[in-house]
């Protein structure tokens, strides 16, 4: 194999590894937040949208006008939970109920685990988690719907 072919293969492998390990960018987070906020407006929900990186640290939190003050921490916790546990907070809910296999998990991690809908992990085209989305401000059903909508938009855009 000649030197150019080896270099091309190495460059391709390096790009693939970088893409697989990449996390959500701030620009992607801004775009996603804007889309989720527009949908929340259509639904009549005054939401807080939080987006974390793959380490579950917040990189963006936006509060719609007149949203609940308490929704800030709740949205951040939902993004943290979805990222750190690699599952939606809606899927976590039944597992965290009395008798569930993860009962009591909400008391771990400094109380940052949210066990109700509105949090979604965000994955890249390789199925790796690159961040998390948390939405708070509506009913649990509305928050879960907004987060699922955001996840779908993000993952379609990442393909």
PDB file of C-alpha atoms in Angstrom:
ATOM      1  CA  UNK A   1       0.000   0.000   0.000  1.00  0.00           C
ATOM      2  CA  UNK A   2       1.423   3.395  -0.885  1.00  0.00           C
ATOM      3  CA  UNK A   3       1.944   6.255   1.551  1.00  0.00           C
ATOM      4  CA  UNK A   4      -1.023   8.303   0.243  1.00  0.00           C
ATOM      5  CA  UNK A   5      -3.437   5.402   0.704  1.00  0.00           C
ATOM      6  CA  UNK A   6      -2.250   4.875   4.290  1.00  0.00           C
ATOM      7  CA  UNK A   7      -2.656   8.596   5.002  1.00  0.00           C
ATOM      8  CA  UNK A   8      -6.195   8.612   3.563  1.00  0.00           C
ATOM      9  CA  UNK A   9      -7.168   5.627   5.685  1.00  0.00           C
ATOM     10  CA  UNK A  10      -5.664   7.208   8.799  1.00  0.00           C
ATOM     11  CA  UNK A  11      -7.474  10.502   8.106  1.00  0.00           C
ATOM     12  CA  UNK A  12     -10.772   8.681   7.596  1.00  0.00           C
ATOM     13  CA  UNK A  13     -10.361   6.723  10.841  1.00  0.00           C
ATOM     14  CA  UNK A  14      -9.451   9.917  12.732  1.00  0.00           C
ATOM     15  CA  UNK A  15     -12.559  11.704  11.385  1.00  0.00           C
ATOM     16  CA  UNK A  16     -14.754   8.750  12.338  1.00  0.00           C
ATOM     17  CA  UNK A  17     -13.384   8.638  15.888  1.00  0.00           C
ATOM     18  CA  UNK A  18     -13.776  12.393  16.283  1.00  0.00           C
ATOM     19  CA  UNK A  19     -17.365  12.242  15.008  1.00  0.00           C
ATOM     20  CA  UNK A  20     -18.222   9.338  17.290  1.00  0.00           C
ATOM     21  CA  UNK A  21     -16.896  11.092  20.381  1.00  0.00           C
ATOM     22  CA  UNK A  22     -18.122  14.602  19.555  1.00  0.00           C
ATOM     23  CA  UNK A  23     -20.552  16.251  21.898  1.00  0.00           C
ATOM     24  CA  UNK A  24     -23.298  18.730  21.240  1.00  0.00           C
ATOM     25  CA  UNK A  25     -21.978  22.146  20.264  1.00  0.00           C
ATOM     26  CA  UNK A  26     -23.189  25.435  21.683  1.00  0.00           C
ATOM     27  CA  UNK A  27     -24.572  26.383  18.262  1.00  0.00           C
ATOM     28  CA  UNK A  28     -26.507  23.110  18.092  1.00  0.00           C
ATOM     29  CA  UNK A  29     -27.796  23.719  21.629  1.00  0.00           C
ATOM     30  CA  UNK A  30     -28.961  27.224  20.708  1.00  0.00           C
ATOM     31  CA  UNK A  31     -30.763  25.961  17.619  1.00  0.00           C
ATOM     32  CA  UNK A  32     -32.378  23.124  19.545  1.00  0.00           C
ATOM     33  CA  UNK A  33     -33.492  25.412  22.367  1.00  0.00           C
ATOM     34  CA  UNK A  34     -35.048  27.821  19.888  1.00  0.00           C
ATOM     35  CA  UNK A  35     -36.995  25.012  18.217  1.00  0.00           C
ATOM     36  CA  UNK A  36     -38.242  23.637  21.540  1.00  0.00           C
ATOM     37  CA  UNK A  37     -39.225  27.127  22.733  1.00  0.00           C
ATOM     38  CA  UNK A  38     -41.212  27.737  19.526  1.00  0.00           C
ATOM     39  CA  UNK A  39     -43.107  24.488  20.052  1.00  0.00           C
ATOM     40  CA  UNK A  40     -43.695  25.397  23.717  1.00  0.00           C
ATOM     41  CA  UNK A  41     -45.157  28.754  22.633  1.00  0.00           C
ATOM     42  CA  UNK A  42     -47.524  26.942  20.263  1.00  0.00           C
ATOM     43  CA  UNK A  43     -48.604  24.742  23.180  1.00  0.00           C
ATOM     44  CA  UNK A  44     -49.027  27.702  25.531  1.00  0.00           C
ATOM     45  CA  UNK A  45     -46.235  26.477  27.824  1.00  0.00           C
ATOM     46  CA  UNK A  46     -43.758  28.905  29.416  1.00  0.00           C
ATOM     47  CA  UNK A  47     -40.808  26.555  29.546  1.00  0.00           C
ATOM     48  CA  UNK A  48     -37.241  26.477  30.694  1.00  0.00           C
ATOM     49  CA  UNK A  49     -34.974  24.556  28.306  1.00  0.00           C
ATOM     50  CA  UNK A  50     -31.682  23.145  29.595  1.00  0.00           C
ATOM     51  CA  UNK A  51     -29.068  21.387  27.501  1.00  0.00           C
ATOM     52  CA  UNK A  52     -26.072  19.553  28.908  1.00  0.00           C
ATOM     53  CA  UNK A  53     -22.912  18.216  27.306  1.00  0.00           C
ATOM     54  CA  UNK A  54     -22.049  14.516  27.369  1.00  0.00           C
ATOM     55  CA  UNK A  55     -20.527  14.977  30.843  1.00  0.00           C
ATOM     56  CA  UNK A  56     -23.985  16.102  32.068  1.00  0.00           C
ATOM     57  CA  UNK A  57     -22.811  19.673  32.701  1.00  0.00           C
ATOM     58  CA  UNK A  58     -25.156  22.422  31.510  1.00  0.00           C
ATOM     59  CA  UNK A  59     -24.015  24.326  28.448  1.00  0.00           C
ATOM     60  CA  UNK A  60     -27.222  26.304  27.869  1.00  0.00           C
ATOM     61  CA  UNK A  61     -30.274  27.198  29.924  1.00  0.00           C
ATOM     62  CA  UNK A  62     -32.967  29.482  28.554  1.00  0.00           C
ATOM     63  CA  UNK A  63     -36.050  30.647  30.401  1.00  0.00           C
ATOM     64  CA  UNK A  64     -39.086  31.802  28.484  1.00  0.00           C
ATOM     65  CA  UNK A  65     -40.650  35.012  29.748  1.00  0.00           C
ATOM     66  CA  UNK A  66     -42.749  34.452  32.877  1.00  0.00           C
ATOM     67  CA  UNK A  67     -41.628  30.822  33.290  1.00  0.00           C
ATOM     68  CA  UNK A  68     -41.600  29.376  36.789  1.00  0.00           C
ATOM     69  CA  UNK A  69     -38.478  30.161  38.806  1.00  0.00           C
ATOM     70  CA  UNK A  70     -38.418  26.564  40.071  1.00  0.00           C
ATOM     71  CA  UNK A  71     -38.384  25.256  36.506  1.00  0.00           C
ATOM     72  CA  UNK A  72     -34.759  26.372  36.093  1.00  0.00           C
ATOM     73  CA  UNK A  73     -33.377  23.772  38.517  1.00  0.00           C
ATOM     74  CA  UNK A  74     -35.874  21.151  37.371  1.00  0.00           C
ATOM     75  CA  UNK A  75     -34.883  21.519  33.693  1.00  0.00           C
ATOM     76  CA  UNK A  76     -31.169  21.346  34.558  1.00  0.00           C
ATOM     77  CA  UNK A  77     -31.818  18.226  36.666  1.00  0.00           C
ATOM     78  CA  UNK A  78     -33.752  16.578  33.845  1.00  0.00           C
ATOM     79  CA  UNK A  79     -30.892  17.195  31.380  1.00  0.00           C
ATOM     80  CA  UNK A  80     -28.389  15.886  33.972  1.00  0.00           C
ATOM     81  CA  UNK A  81     -30.473  12.778  34.631  1.00  0.00           C
ATOM     82  CA  UNK A  82     -31.044  11.905  30.976  1.00  0.00           C
ATOM     83  CA  UNK A  83     -27.352  12.266  30.210  1.00  0.00           C
ATOM     84  CA  UNK A  84     -25.904  10.601  33.287  1.00  0.00           C
ATOM     85  CA  UNK A  85     -28.303   7.643  33.285  1.00  0.00           C
ATOM     86  CA  UNK A  86     -28.480   7.379  29.477  1.00  0.00           C
ATOM     87  CA  UNK A  87     -32.277   7.229  29.467  1.00  0.00           C
ATOM     88  CA  UNK A  88     -35.279   9.485  29.311  1.00  0.00           C
ATOM     89  CA  UNK A  89     -36.652  10.643  32.633  1.00  0.00           C
ATOM     90  CA  UNK A  90     -40.030   9.214  31.556  1.00  0.00           C
ATOM     91  CA  UNK A  91     -38.412   5.771  31.265  1.00  0.00           C
ATOM     92  CA  UNK A  92     -36.751   6.253  34.640  1.00  0.00           C
ATOM     93  CA  UNK A  93     -39.986   7.144  36.419  1.00  0.00           C
ATOM     94  CA  UNK A  94     -41.442   3.624  36.821  1.00  0.00           C
ATOM     95  CA  UNK A  95     -38.037   2.227  37.812  1.00  0.00           C
ATOM     96  CA  UNK A  96     -37.729   4.804  40.615  1.00  0.00           C
ATOM     97  CA  UNK A  97     -41.132   4.105  42.180  1.00  0.00           C
ATOM     98  CA  UNK A  98     -41.491   2.024  45.379  1.00  0.00           C
ATOM     99  CA  UNK A  99     -40.715  -1.564  44.463  1.00  0.00           C
ATOM    100  CA  UNK A 100     -38.862  -0.485  41.300  1.00  0.00           C
ATOM    101  CA  UNK A 101     -35.307  -1.599  40.614  1.00  0.00           C
ATOM    102  CA  UNK A 102     -33.998   1.982  41.028  1.00  0.00           C
ATOM    103  CA  UNK A 103     -36.202   3.051  43.936  1.00  0.00           C
ATOM    104  CA  UNK A 104     -34.453   5.834  45.860  1.00  0.00           C
ATOM    105  CA  UNK A 105     -32.187   6.918  43.003  1.00  0.00           C
ATOM    106  CA  UNK A 106     -33.574  10.456  43.251  1.00  0.00           C
ATOM    107  CA  UNK A 107     -31.749  10.808  46.569  1.00  0.00           C
ATOM    108  CA  UNK A 108     -28.342  10.178  44.980  1.00  0.00           C
ATOM    109  CA  UNK A 109     -26.076  12.556  43.079  1.00  0.00           C
ATOM    110  CA  UNK A 110     -26.766  15.439  45.422  1.00  0.00           C
ATOM    111  CA  UNK A 111     -30.488  15.255  44.709  1.00  0.00           C
ATOM    112  CA  UNK A 112     -29.992  16.129  41.024  1.00  0.00           C
ATOM    113  CA  UNK A 113     -31.858  13.080  39.682  1.00  0.00           C
ATOM    114  CA  UNK A 114     -35.303  13.895  38.247  1.00  0.00           C
ATOM    115  CA  UNK A 115     -37.773  11.015  38.122  1.00  0.00           C
ATOM    116  CA  UNK A 116     -40.529  12.486  35.994  1.00  0.00           C
ATOM    117  CA  UNK A 117     -40.902  13.253  32.294  1.00  0.00           C
ATOM    118  CA  UNK A 118     -39.145  16.033  30.424  1.00  0.00           C
ATOM    119  CA  UNK A 119     -35.563  14.798  30.063  1.00  0.00           C
ATOM    120  CA  UNK A 120     -34.059  13.094  27.013  1.00  0.00           C
ATOM    121  CA  UNK A 121     -30.538  11.928  26.168  1.00  0.00           C
ATOM    122  CA  UNK A 122     -29.264  13.281  22.848  1.00  0.00           C
ATOM    123  CA  UNK A 123     -27.368  10.854  20.618  1.00  0.00           C
ATOM    124  CA  UNK A 124     -25.167  11.204  17.571  1.00  0.00           C
ATOM    125  CA  UNK A 125     -25.463   9.095  14.432  1.00  0.00           C
ATOM    126  CA  UNK A 126     -23.360   6.375  16.104  1.00  0.00           C
ATOM    127  CA  UNK A 127     -25.853   6.054  18.956  1.00  0.00           C
ATOM    128  CA  UNK A 128     -23.449   7.679  21.454  1.00  0.00           C
ATOM    129  CA  UNK A 129     -24.786  10.199  23.933  1.00  0.00           C
ATOM    130  CA  UNK A 130     -23.492  13.682  23.157  1.00  0.00           C
ATOM    131  CA  UNK A 131     -25.672  15.605  25.604  1.00  0.00           C
ATOM    132  CA  UNK A 132     -29.024  15.860  27.278  1.00  0.00           C
ATOM    133  CA  UNK A 133     -32.174  17.958  27.025  1.00  0.00           C
ATOM    134  CA  UNK A 134     -34.339  18.979  29.965  1.00  0.00           C
ATOM    135  CA  UNK A 135     -37.636  20.847  29.703  1.00  0.00           C
ATOM    136  CA  UNK A 136     -39.717  22.157  32.604  1.00  0.00           C
ATOM    137  CA  UNK A 137     -42.643  24.524  32.921  1.00  0.00           C
ATOM    138  CA  UNK A 138     -45.708  22.649  31.750  1.00  0.00           C
ATOM    139  CA  UNK A 139     -47.396  19.519  32.956  1.00  0.00           C
ATOM    140  CA  UNK A 140     -45.276  16.384  33.053  1.00  0.00           C
ATOM    141  CA  UNK A 141     -46.942  15.259  29.821  1.00  0.00           C
ATOM    142  CA  UNK A 142     -46.191  18.594  28.105  1.00  0.00           C
ATOM    143  CA  UNK A 143     -42.581  18.607  29.296  1.00  0.00           C
ATOM    144  CA  UNK A 144     -42.094  15.023  28.106  1.00  0.00           C
ATOM    145  CA  UNK A 145     -43.652  15.856  24.733  1.00  0.00           C
ATOM    146  CA  UNK A 146     -41.409  18.894  24.281  1.00  0.00           C
ATOM    147  CA  UNK A 147     -38.285  16.943  25.229  1.00  0.00           C
ATOM    148  CA  UNK A 148     -39.179  14.068  22.884  1.00  0.00           C
ATOM    149  CA  UNK A 149     -39.807  16.603  20.104  1.00  0.00           C
ATOM    150  CA  UNK A 150     -36.398  18.187  20.743  1.00  0.00           C
ATOM    151  CA  UNK A 151     -34.635  14.831  20.790  1.00  0.00           C
ATOM    152  CA  UNK A 152     -36.229  13.842  17.490  1.00  0.00           C
ATOM    153  CA  UNK A 153     -35.235  17.119  15.827  1.00  0.00           C
ATOM    154  CA  UNK A 154     -31.680  16.924  17.134  1.00  0.00           C
ATOM    155  CA  UNK A 155     -31.119  13.338  16.078  1.00  0.00           C
ATOM    156  CA  UNK A 156     -32.614  13.905  12.605  1.00  0.00           C
ATOM    157  CA  UNK A 157     -30.243  16.817  12.144  1.00  0.00           C
ATOM    158  CA  UNK A 158     -27.242  14.744  13.266  1.00  0.00           C
ATOM    159  CA  UNK A 159     -27.751  11.994  10.643  1.00  0.00           C
TER     160      UNK A 159
END
